[in-house]
Amino acid sequence: MSEILRRIAAVIESRKLENGGNPEKSYVSSLFAKGDDAILKKVGEEATESVMAAKDIRNNMPAEKLTYEVADLWFHSMIMLSRFGLGPDDVLNELARREGLSGLVEKANRNK
């Protein structure tokens, strides 16, 4: 896994309330304190902002805006993963499992 993903995941874990995270001093801790729905809402917001940034590129907006929004999406997705006991390695392992597998075959296998 990327070293930056590993470091961010470690910081996110340290911000969990059960690990001593303080919602008054940490944005991530405040999300954990608000609960699942707040975290999921934030992921949805960031996904929408990423889509809108991609659409803006078609209207001659800088592509860097998409990079910025996807970074927000990844970050909040990492918080969501952490909330449910998962991390970046779990996603990378799933991507590795799918590597070389036709997307159509992989999707068909989900229905079995």
C-alpha positions as YAML, in Angstrom:
chain: A
units: angstrom
residues:
- id: 1
  name: MET
  ca: [0.00, 0.00, 0.00]
- id: 2
  name: SER
  ca: [1.09, 3.54, -0.61]
- id: 3
  name: GLU
  ca: [2.95, 4.96, 2.35]
- id: 4
  name: ILE
  ca: [0.72, 8.04, 2.36]
- id: 5
  name: LEU
  ca: [-2.41, 5.85, 2.56]
- id: 6
  name: ARG
  ca: [-0.84, 3.93, 5.43]
- id: 7
  name: ARG
  ca: [-0.06, 7.14, 7.33]
- id: 8
  name: ILE
  ca: [-3.51, 8.62, 6.75]
- id: 9
  name: ALA
  ca: [-5.18, 5.36, 7.83]
- id: 10
  name: ALA
  ca: [-3.10, 5.37, 11.03]
- id: 11
  name: VAL
  ca: [-4.12, 8.95, 11.82]
- id: 12
  name: ILE
  ca: [-7.77, 8.14, 11.17]
- id: 13
  name: GLU
  ca: [-7.56, 5.15, 13.54]
- id: 14
  name: SER
  ca: [-5.96, 7.34, 16.20]
- id: 15
  name: ARG
  ca: [-8.87, 9.78, 15.94]
- id: 16
  name: LYS
  ca: [-11.50, 7.17, 16.84]
- id: 17
  name: LEU
  ca: [-13.16, 7.95, 20.16]
- id: 18
  name: GLU
  ca: [-12.13, 4.58, 21.60]
- id: 19
  name: ASN
  ca: [-8.51, 5.42, 20.76]
- id: 20
  name: GLY
  ca: [-8.61, 8.76, 22.56]
- id: 21
  name: GLY
  ca: [-9.84, 10.96, 19.73]
- id: 22
  name: ASN
  ca: [-11.22, 14.30, 20.86]
- id: 23
  name: PRO
  ca: [-14.17, 15.65, 18.83]
- id: 24
  name: GLU
  ca: [-13.45, 19.17, 20.05]
- id: 25
  name: LYS
  ca: [-9.94, 19.10, 18.58]
- id: 26
  name: SER
  ca: [-10.25, 16.80, 15.56]
- id: 27
  name: TYR
  ca: [-12.49, 16.94, 12.51]
- id: 28
  name: VAL
  ca: [-12.20, 13.16, 12.06]
- id: 29
  name: SER
  ca: [-13.08, 12.55, 15.72]
- id: 30
  name: SER
  ca: [-16.08, 14.84, 15.35]
- id: 31
  name: LEU
  ca: [-17.33, 12.75, 12.43]
- id: 32
  name: PHE
  ca: [-16.89, 9.56, 14.45]
- id: 33
  name: ALA
  ca: [-18.78, 11.19, 17.34]
- id: 34
  name: LYS
  ca: [-21.68, 12.15, 15.06]
- id: 35
  name: GLY
  ca: [-22.05, 8.54, 13.93]
- id: 36
  name: ASP
  ca: [-22.53, 6.51, 10.80]
- id: 37
  name: ASP
  ca: [-25.04, 8.76, 9.10]
- id: 38
  name: ALA
  ca: [-22.78, 11.82, 9.31]
- id: 39
  name: ILE
  ca: [-19.87, 9.87, 7.85]
- id: 40
  name: LEU
  ca: [-22.01, 8.37, 5.06]
- id: 41
  name: LYS
  ca: [-23.52, 11.77, 4.25]
- id: 42
  name: LYS
  ca: [-20.04, 13.26, 3.92]
- id: 43
  name: VAL
  ca: [-18.95, 10.48, 1.54]
- id: 44
  name: GLY
  ca: [-22.05, 11.15, -0.56]
- id: 45
  name: GLU
  ca: [-21.34, 14.88, -0.64]
- id: 46
  name: GLU
  ca: [-17.75, 14.32, -1.70]
- id: 47
  name: ALA
  ca: [-18.82, 11.85, -4.41]
- id: 48
  name: THR
  ca: [-21.24, 14.43, -5.79]
- id: 49
  name: GLU
  ca: [-18.58, 17.15, -5.70]
- id: 50
  name: SER
  ca: [-16.20, 14.83, -7.58]
- id: 51
  name: VAL
  ca: [-18.80, 14.22, -10.29]
- id: 52
  name: MET
  ca: [-19.49, 17.95, -10.59]
- id: 53
  name: ALA
  ca: [-15.76, 18.71, -10.85]
- id: 54
  name: ALA
  ca: [-15.43, 16.15, -13.65]
- id: 55
  name: LYS
  ca: [-18.33, 17.79, -15.46]
- id: 56
  name: ASP
  ca: [-16.73, 21.20, -14.97]
- id: 57
  name: ILE
  ca: [-13.62, 20.02, -16.83]
- id: 58
  name: ARG
  ca: [-15.78, 19.74, -19.94]
- id: 59
  name: ASN
  ca: [-16.47, 23.46, -19.51]
- id: 60
  name: ASN
  ca: [-12.78, 24.36, -19.45]
- id: 61
  name: MET
  ca: [-12.38, 24.36, -15.67]
- id: 62
  name: PRO
  ca: [-8.96, 23.24, -14.37]
- id: 63
  name: ALA
  ca: [-8.54, 19.46, -14.05]
- id: 64
  name: GLU
  ca: [-6.82, 20.03, -10.70]
- id: 65
  name: LYS
  ca: [-10.25, 20.66, -9.18]
- id: 66
  name: LEU
  ca: [-11.12, 17.03, -9.87]
- id: 67
  name: THR
  ca: [-7.93, 15.87, -8.16]
- id: 68
  name: TYR
  ca: [-8.81, 17.99, -5.12]
- id: 69
  name: GLU
  ca: [-12.35, 16.63, -4.90]
- id: 70
  name: VAL
  ca: [-11.29, 13.00, -5.38]
- id: 71
  name: ALA
  ca: [-8.73, 13.45, -2.60]
- id: 72
  name: ASP
  ca: [-11.61, 14.57, -0.36]
- id: 73
  name: LEU
  ca: [-13.66, 11.57, -1.49]
- id: 74
  name: TRP
  ca: [-10.83, 9.12, -0.80]
- id: 75
  name: PHE
  ca: [-10.19, 10.67, 2.61]
- id: 76
  name: HIS
  ca: [-13.81, 10.46, 3.68]
- id: 77
  name: SER
  ca: [-14.09, 6.96, 2.21]
- id: 78
  name: MET
  ca: [-11.14, 5.97, 4.41]
- id: 79
  name: ILE
  ca: [-13.01, 7.33, 7.44]
- id: 80
  name: MET
  ca: [-16.05, 5.27, 6.41]
- id: 81
  name: LEU
  ca: [-13.93, 2.15, 5.97]
- id: 82
  name: SER
  ca: [-12.36, 2.68, 9.37]
- id: 83
  name: ARG
  ca: [-15.77, 3.11, 10.99]
- id: 84
  name: PHE
  ca: [-16.69, -0.37, 9.79]
- id: 85
  name: GLY
  ca: [-13.39, -2.02, 10.73]
- id: 86
  name: LEU
  ca: [-11.87, -1.89, 7.26]
- id: 87
  name: GLY
  ca: [-8.98, -0.03, 5.69]
- id: 88
  name: PRO
  ca: [-7.20, 0.76, 2.45]
- id: 89
  name: ASP
  ca: [-5.58, -2.68, 2.36]
- id: 90
  name: ASP
  ca: [-9.02, -4.28, 2.16]
- id: 91
  name: VAL
  ca: [-9.87, -2.21, -0.91]
- id: 92
  name: LEU
  ca: [-6.48, -2.85, -2.50]
- id: 93
  name: ASN
  ca: [-6.87, -6.58, -1.88]
- id: 94
  name: GLU
  ca: [-10.27, -6.52, -3.57]
- id: 95
  name: LEU
  ca: [-8.81, -4.66, -6.54]
- id: 96
  name: ALA
  ca: [-5.99, -7.21, -6.73]
- id: 97
  name: ARG
  ca: [-8.56, -10.02, -6.67]
- id: 98
  name: ARG
  ca: [-10.34, -8.43, -9.63]
- id: 99
  name: GLU
  ca: [-7.16, -7.74, -11.60]
- id: 100
  name: GLY
  ca: [-7.21, -9.56, -14.91]
- id: 101
  name: LEU
  ca: [-10.88, -10.46, -14.49]
- id: 102
  name: SER
  ca: [-13.30, -9.08, -17.03]
- id: 103
  name: GLY
  ca: [-15.54, -6.47, -15.46]
- id: 104
  name: LEU
  ca: [-18.51, -8.18, -17.06]
- id: 105
  name: VAL
  ca: [-17.52, -11.55, -15.57]
- id: 106
  name: GLU
  ca: [-16.87, -10.01, -12.14]
- id: 107
  name: LYS
  ca: [-20.26, -8.31, -12.17]
- id: 108
  name: ALA
  ca: [-22.03, -11.52, -13.27]
- id: 109
  name: ASN
  ca: [-20.31, -13.41, -10.45]
- id: 110
  name: ARG
  ca: [-21.80, -11.00, -7.88]
- id: 111
  name: ASN
  ca: [-25.27, -12.23, -8.73]
- id: 112
  name: LYS
  ca: [-24.47, -15.86, -7.94]
...
